[in-house]
C-alpha positions as a Python dict, from the first residue, in 0.01 Angstrom:
ca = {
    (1, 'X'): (0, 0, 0),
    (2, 'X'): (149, 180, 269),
    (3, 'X'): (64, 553, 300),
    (4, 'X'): (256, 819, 528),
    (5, 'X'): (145, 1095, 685),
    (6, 'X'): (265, 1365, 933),
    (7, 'X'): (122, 1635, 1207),
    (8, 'X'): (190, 1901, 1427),
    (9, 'X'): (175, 1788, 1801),
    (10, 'X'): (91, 2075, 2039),
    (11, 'X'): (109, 1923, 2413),
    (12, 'X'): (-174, 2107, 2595),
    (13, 'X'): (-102, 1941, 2934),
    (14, 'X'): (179, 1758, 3118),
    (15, 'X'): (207, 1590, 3438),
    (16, 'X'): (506, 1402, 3616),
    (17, 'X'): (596, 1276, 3905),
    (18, 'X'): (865, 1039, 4086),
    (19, 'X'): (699, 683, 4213),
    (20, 'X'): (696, 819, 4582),
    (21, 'X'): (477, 1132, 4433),
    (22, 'X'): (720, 1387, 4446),
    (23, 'X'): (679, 1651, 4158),
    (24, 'X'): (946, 1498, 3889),
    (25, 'X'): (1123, 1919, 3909),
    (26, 'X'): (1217, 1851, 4328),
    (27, 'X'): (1421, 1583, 4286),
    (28, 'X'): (1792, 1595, 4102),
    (29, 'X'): (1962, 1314, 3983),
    (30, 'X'): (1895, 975, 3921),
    (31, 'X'): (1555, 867, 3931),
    (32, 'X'): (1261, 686, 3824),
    (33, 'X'): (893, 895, 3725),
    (34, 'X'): (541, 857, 3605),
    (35, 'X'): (389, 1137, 3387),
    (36, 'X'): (67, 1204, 3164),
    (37, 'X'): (34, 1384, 2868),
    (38, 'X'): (-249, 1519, 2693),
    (39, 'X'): (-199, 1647, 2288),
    (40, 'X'): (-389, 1822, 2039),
    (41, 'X'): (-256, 1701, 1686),
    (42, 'X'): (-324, 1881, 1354),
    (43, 'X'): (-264, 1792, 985),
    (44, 'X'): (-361, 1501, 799),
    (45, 'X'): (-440, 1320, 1084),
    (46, 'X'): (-679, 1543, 1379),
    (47, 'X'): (-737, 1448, 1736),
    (48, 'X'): (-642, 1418, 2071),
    (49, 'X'): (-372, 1204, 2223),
    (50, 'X'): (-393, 1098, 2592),
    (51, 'X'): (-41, 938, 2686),
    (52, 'X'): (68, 804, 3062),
    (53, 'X'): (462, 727, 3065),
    (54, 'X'): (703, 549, 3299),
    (55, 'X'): (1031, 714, 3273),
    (56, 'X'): (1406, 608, 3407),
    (57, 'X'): (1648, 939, 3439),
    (58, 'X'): (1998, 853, 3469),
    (59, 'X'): (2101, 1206, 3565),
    (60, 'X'): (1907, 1578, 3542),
    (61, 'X'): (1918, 1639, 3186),
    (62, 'X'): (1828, 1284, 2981),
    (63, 'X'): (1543, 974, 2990),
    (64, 'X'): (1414, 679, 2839),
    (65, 'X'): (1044, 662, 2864),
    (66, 'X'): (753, 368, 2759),
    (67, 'X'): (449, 489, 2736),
    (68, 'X'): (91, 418, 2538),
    (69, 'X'): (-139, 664, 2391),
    (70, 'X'): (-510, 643, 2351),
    (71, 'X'): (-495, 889, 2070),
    (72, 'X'): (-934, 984, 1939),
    (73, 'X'): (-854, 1098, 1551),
    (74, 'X'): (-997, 1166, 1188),
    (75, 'X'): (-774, 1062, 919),
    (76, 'X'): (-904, 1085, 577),
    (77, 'X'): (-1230, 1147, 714),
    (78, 'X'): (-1286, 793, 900),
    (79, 'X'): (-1286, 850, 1294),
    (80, 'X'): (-1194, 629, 1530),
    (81, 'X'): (-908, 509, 1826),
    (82, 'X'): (-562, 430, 1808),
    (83, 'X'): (-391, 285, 2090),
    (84, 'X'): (-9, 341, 1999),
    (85, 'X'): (266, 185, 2241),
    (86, 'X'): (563, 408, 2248),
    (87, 'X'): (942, 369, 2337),
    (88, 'X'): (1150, 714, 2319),
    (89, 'X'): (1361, 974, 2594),
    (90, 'X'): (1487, 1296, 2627),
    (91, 'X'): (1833, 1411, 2538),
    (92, 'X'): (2012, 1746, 2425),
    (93, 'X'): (1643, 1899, 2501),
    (94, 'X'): (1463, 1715, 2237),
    (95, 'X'): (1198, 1407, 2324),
    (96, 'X'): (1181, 1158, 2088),
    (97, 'X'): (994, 830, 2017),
    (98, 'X'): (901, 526, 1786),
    (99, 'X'): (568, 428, 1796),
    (100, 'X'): (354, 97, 1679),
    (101, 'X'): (-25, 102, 1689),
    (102, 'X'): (-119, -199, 1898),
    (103, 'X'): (-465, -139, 1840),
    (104, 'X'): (-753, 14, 1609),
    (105, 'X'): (-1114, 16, 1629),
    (106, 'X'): (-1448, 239, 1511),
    (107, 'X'): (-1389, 349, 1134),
    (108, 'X'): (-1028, 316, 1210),
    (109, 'X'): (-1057, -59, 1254),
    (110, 'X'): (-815, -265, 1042),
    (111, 'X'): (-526, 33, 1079),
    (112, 'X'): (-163, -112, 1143),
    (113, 'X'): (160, 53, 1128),
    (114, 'X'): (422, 235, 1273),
    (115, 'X'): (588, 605, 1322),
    (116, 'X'): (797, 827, 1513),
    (117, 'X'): (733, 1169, 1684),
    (118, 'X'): (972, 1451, 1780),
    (119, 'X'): (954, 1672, 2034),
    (120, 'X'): (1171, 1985, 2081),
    (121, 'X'): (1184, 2149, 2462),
    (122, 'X'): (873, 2448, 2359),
    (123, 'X'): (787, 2410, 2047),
    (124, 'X'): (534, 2189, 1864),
    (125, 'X'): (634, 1831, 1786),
    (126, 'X'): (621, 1619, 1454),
    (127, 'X'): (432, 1321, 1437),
    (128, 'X'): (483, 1060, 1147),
    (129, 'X'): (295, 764, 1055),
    (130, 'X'): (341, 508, 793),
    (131, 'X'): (27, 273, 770),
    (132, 'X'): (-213, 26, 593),
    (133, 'X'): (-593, 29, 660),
    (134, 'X'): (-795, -231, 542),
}
């Protein structure tokens, strides 16, 4: 049975730069960046996401971005680690990605499954999930 489930995601730090270390904000146009992310996520799913991202701007305002997240959680009171694998950008001041957990382990072991997660520019994003645990 697959169940769903969704969170706030309140970004508590954010990092970026461009592959020759340049703070991502100094350079315009075109260009290619690394960032980190740390989250706080609360709802029917609790923890802390850690996220590092490679990133590919074609111009100042839009992205696409991979990235994986080594997210530490409670969900329906088992904890454990999810490592989900994301693909997403930015565009019209909203990030946005799909997500597939690649990985599960401690009471979280046997967890599969997919979601998305939306970002608008300052606010709080939205994290779905639609899984199976065994």
């Amino acid at each position: 049975m697959t169940n769903h489930l969704t969170a706030d995601a309140e970004p508590e730090s954010w990092t970026e730069q461009t592959w020759d270390g340049r703070d991502h904000s100094e350079v315009t146009g075109p260009k290619r960046t690394t960032g980190a992310m740390t989250a706080t996520y609360r709802g029917a799913l609790e923890g802390v996401g850690e996220t590092r991202f490679l990133m590919a701007y074609p111009d100042d305002a839009s992205c696409t971005m991979l990235g994986h997240e080594l997210l530490t959680a409670t969900l329906g009171g088992r904890r454990g680690t999810l490592v989900l694998e994301h693909v997403g950008g930015y565009r019209d001041g909203v990030a946005t990605s799909t997500f597939t957990v690649v990985h599960a382990e401690g009471e979280l072991a046997g967890l599969t499954g997919t979601g998305r997660i939306t970002w608008p520019h300052g606010s709080a994003g939205r994290f779905e999930l639609d899984y199976e645990i065994a």
